[in-house]
Amino acid sequence: MLFLTDSCGMGEPVVMNMSVRLNTTFHDDLRNCSSELYKKYKADLDKAFNASYRCLPGFVSATTTGFRPGSVEVNYRVEAGAASFHQLAHSNTLVAQYLDEPYSIVPTSFTTEMTNHTTFTVSPARIFEGDTIQLTCEINMTSENVTWYHGGQIVLSSPQHSLQATISNATSRATLTIVNATQKDSGTYICTFAKRHLTLNLIYRGREEIDVSPLRIISYSSDSKVSCNNPEIQANSPVLFCCIDGQLPQLTGDWKVKGAVRITGVPSFSSNCTEYKLNVTDSLCSAGQSGTVTTYTCELQTGHGARSSRDIRVTYFRVAQVRMSSSVNTSVSEGYGFSLKCESDVSNYDSISWEIRSGDRIQAVECAACIRTNKSTATSMLTVNTATPDWNGTYICTFSQDSLNSSASMTVHVISLPLKQHILLDPIAAPIPCRTTQALNCCISADSVEDYSVTFVVQGKEFQAEKKQGNILCYSYNYTETECRQGELTAYCKFVNSIGQEVSSERMRLSPIPDEDISCSGNNVFGREGDILIKPCSVLNASFIRGNKVYKCRSKSWKMERNNCLSEQMNSLLLTAEVTCANCIPVIHCYLLFQSLVNSPSAKAALPGFLQNLRNQTVLLQSDSSSANLAAIVTILYSISSIPTEAKTSTIMDYFTTVDVIVADSRKELWADLNTEETPTSSLLLNSVERFSENLQPINNTIPHLSTETLELQGMVVTEHSHADYNKDFSRLGNLTANVLIDKIETLPPNSTIVSVAYSALGRILPANENEYVNSLVISTALSCERNQNFHINMTFQKENLSLKMPRCVFWDFNLNNNRGGWDDRGCTLTEEEGNVTCSCSHLTPFSILMSSDKPAHNSAEDYITHVGLAISILSLVVCIIIESLVWKTVTNNTTSYMRHVCILNTATSLLIADVWFLVTASISEQNMQRRRNLCIAATFFIHLFYLCGFFWMLSLGLILFYRLVFILHNTSKTSQKAVVFCLGYGCPLVFAVTTIAVTLPWNTYTRRDVCWLNWNDSKAVLAFVIPALAIVAMNLFITAVVIIKILRPNIGDRTNKQERKTLFQICKSLVILTPLLGLTWGFGLATIIKNSHQAFHILFALFNALQGLFILVFGTLWDNKIKEALLKRNSLSRWSSQHTKVKCLIREHISVLPLNNLAFSKESSKLLTNSHFSLTVNLPDPGDTNVFHELSIFKNIQQLMWQNRYVTID
């Protein structure tokens, strides 16, 4: 304790920081130690303090140190010896006596702060984030209250802070506990104990700085890779560790394991580190788990709550057990195929590679066509279709997973055997005289070291060959044909090598001829006039020249007909590529699909150099006129197009430049010749370029945009973030342009490629359809992945020749015409606008547009007849409808007449509506056909519907005639008849029209492309009109025949000659009326559908079809006597009323066959009727049927009178 005595006396000097408050206003000048006010206050107060405290033991000094607001708080320092509370309080009371009254000291405001008398402890000594901190302050006296400060702020009790104070008679202790400390808890902590004694406030203050730092693991094991079935790893297990920066005696920790591979270990600890030694065992790491990551978490703890962790990743691999098997033992002959299968027990590998080791040379196998890998079964199959010396060696198959490689090997020996195409035949085809020796030769390269057994096989019989060494190695046999049989003989040679495998040459064709017929005999080759001799090309520097020479025996000597030999340069390239292909170039005579470059182990690496050489040689031969060389170039291009290659500009340009040279206009005649082969060479070329573009591999996710004289290429790579459409414009090929658009490419798999190629010259050399021409660029688009079901591609083509008509969107179908290829338009829809045509298709193949130049002139005879006749027809139908409406009440006074005129009126109405819609179609020109497609479809539908309605109403008319004539005793109400004919007249046509449009419109085959009418070429939709129309014609012809027979049947009574003549007249009238109405027009229409039909059928069809309205008016209306009389009555009624001597008697009765049997007349009536001039109106089913009058035998004179005076009107 500071205060040891209650009286003035000496003691050890101590420094007491004190303060007192003046009850006066604070001025800012008191902050400035150089101000006058500050100096005055300090001087007066220093004088008073020194006077007051000088009696303290060991007094040294009393000095003012500053002023603070709060009235005026005066801070001062007193240095003296130990003093008691009473001494210090007494000195405080003296201060006011030495100051003037304005200072006004507050007597109770004296405060003394004691430092260096507080015990302050912190636990733990080193604090980390997460620790629990305990701060303790203690003094050797009692106190009234305790306060904690952190950063100048009072610390209050909270979930993180816990306050505790213990005060006794002799001591006072305060504890502050901070849980889960953070770096924010760092800083200065102050604890204060306060006590008041008389006029003195006594404060004890303790201060301590603490620092909270993170618990850092500064060193630890890096992520590692462990081969769990490696014996060395198992013997020396890896050790994981992690350490902190400093020594912590109480450091503890824990290791946690998370992963599919549960390999654990043994932990150990030191003052700042922990280690974990793994127990690696084979059983815990299966083959399916190879490449699995296990996470080991090292967690260190301080013992006071702080902890830190670190994840260490260990990837466990398993060394794969790789097995290799072969389809052959250890040897295979050249030309034969073999396969190697490599299998691994680890399925989640990264890659598989194949290598061939031959001596000191190791060559990677980069033949994409040879290697097929199945990821799910962890197998890789290397298939070599045709072995060559390049494939000789030890094969190494390596499965790679991360940096771990697992391999298997097998050695394959390739034994020499000549390839079929390397065997030269002499002769290839030749006539041979009977009973005369003919030398047969098979030659191979002299470089061969294998000793072959060679035999010739002629008509199934084998003969041993004789070996002849020279620049080339030849095997010969002198064959003599003794039987002189008819027909062609076949012969070939067979090579057998040391392992018993064999190869047979191509067939020689030998034609035996009698000795007496020999005309040509040059160079020991004999033949008759007109015989063909085919010889091999010459040998150049011990190398064969591919092709042949064709000779013909003419004028007793062999004349060369054709030279199919390749040039030396092209032959060299062909030997490099070694093409043999059954469907490529027949002149090369090859049968197996093989290409040594394609199947070479280093095909991908060798391709750029080969293409450069091919381009150079093709340019040198651009003036060459040999179809054999041209065919060989195409075959080479086709074969190498299957090799995947990087999309380097130089590589693509070499390929495209070669194509440019061979499709030049100067070679059109050669292409015409080559297109006559079984597979047109131009189709093969198109397939080659398309396949080459499909196999391009992007560089840095890009496909270059480049062009040559006749080709332009563009493409893109689909990435995970691809949202833009595939939209490419082609504008570098002369004046023609095109566009390719594919939307929704985000549905395609990532890293897939889209490549499009535009061709400006290829369309001219492809086989064309008759009277159709390629009128745009040809565009092919290749996709490296499978397209989805909703795939659509839109292409817009600019027309080259605007004078051509009738465009069609077509694609080249390589399988069409027995694999010859051809243009097809399935799966595409066309939209035409001005000079462009847009094709929307659902598949990918080379596309273009075909257009025709054989469209008939617009002012042809058919067009003229159609337009003039249509105007007449519409006018006639309008007149017909007006007349029917004027006389309707007059002519429909019975059921039969009523139904007849209902049919005529509806027939006229239907044809009128159809003709009006036909006028609508005339406003749609061929240029805007696609733009107004909806209007065209509507017009076609209504024309189809109402023309059919006209036919069905004519059928209704025929059925009414049939019904009234045949079913005499049956009488149906007018309402029932109307219901039937309206259902037949409008219901049946509606069913036909709706069904037709519903079936064909979804496939875009409802209308024709060039005119608004039902389609014939694609869907045969026009049959939905022709078949019912012709069926109605046939039915009405049948009804006409029945009517005629009924008219001509014998009558019961006698008939005068005049009556017979009138009956014939009625028959002719019926035929004249019924024939146009029953659709004779469409008999001619059917003939026009037939290909190459005579022009007369077209003219007759146009004439009769256009004048149907006139036929209805003349034969259906104006020739009706009742209508004529009704019109006459309406226009000249006075004529009928001027007959002054007549006794008018109108007998109106509807008679149906036999009602006259019920009539009875008296003698008076008879006289009246006999002597009177009267009018009798009788309604009969048939105007020629007079049988009813024979029932009135007593009125024969009346009958004669009625017929003679024409007062009988018969309906």
XYZ file of N, CA, C and O in Angstrom, residues 37 70 142 257 291 358 416 430 445 489 551 631 654 689 853 1085 1117 1183:
72
model
N -4.539 32.327 -21.595
C -5.429 31.747 -20.593
C -4.855 30.464 -20.034
O -4.912 30.220 -18.799
N -15.720 19.594 -19.341
C -16.551 18.981 -18.319
C -16.538 19.921 -17.148
O -15.952 19.607 -16.118
N -9.457 -3.309 -0.550
C -10.842 -3.447 -0.943
C -11.218 -2.318 -1.891
O -10.623 -1.247 -1.876
N -10.859 -39.339 -42.416
C -10.718 -39.939 -43.749
C -12.075 -39.877 -44.440
O -13.090 -40.291 -43.876
N -8.112 -44.236 -59.554
C -8.316 -42.836 -59.871
C -9.205 -42.125 -58.871
O -9.494 -40.937 -59.034
N 9.846 -51.588 -83.946
C 10.550 -52.419 -84.913
C 12.018 -52.013 -84.888
O 12.401 -50.955 -85.390
N 5.942 -61.691 -96.439
C 5.739 -61.158 -97.787
C 4.744 -62.001 -98.569
O 4.781 -63.244 -98.538
N -7.456 -61.522 -124.091
C -6.882 -61.762 -125.418
C -7.573 -62.949 -126.075
O -8.021 -63.887 -125.393
N 7.147 -57.318 -108.271
C 8.371 -56.551 -108.094
C 9.549 -57.488 -107.827
O 9.418 -58.503 -107.124
N -12.642 -68.252 -121.655
C -11.935 -68.959 -120.594
C -11.418 -67.952 -119.574
O -11.123 -66.808 -119.918
N -6.442 -52.794 -127.501
C -6.173 -52.896 -128.944
C -7.350 -53.602 -129.612
O -8.045 -54.415 -128.986
N -9.642 -39.965 -113.037
C -10.312 -40.939 -112.175
C -9.420 -41.334 -111.004
O -9.892 -41.512 -109.878
N -4.551 -27.331 -99.859
C -3.989 -28.345 -100.759
C -5.092 -29.246 -101.297
O -5.138 -29.557 -102.504
N -15.238 -34.644 -100.752
C -15.093 -33.335 -100.115
C -15.941 -33.260 -98.857
O -15.517 -32.711 -97.828
N -36.498 -25.359 -117.614
C -36.683 -24.358 -118.665
C -37.789 -24.740 -119.633
O -38.006 -24.060 -120.618
N -59.403 -34.959 -119.176
C -58.494 -34.577 -118.089
C -57.633 -35.729 -117.636
O -56.455 -35.559 -117.316
N -81.005 -25.708 -119.025
C -82.041 -24.698 -118.775
C -82.802 -24.314 -120.044
O -84.022 -24.466 -120.139
N -91.295 -37.971 -121.441
C -92.044 -37.337 -122.534
C -92.318 -38.269 -123.700
O -93.192 -37.990 -124.507
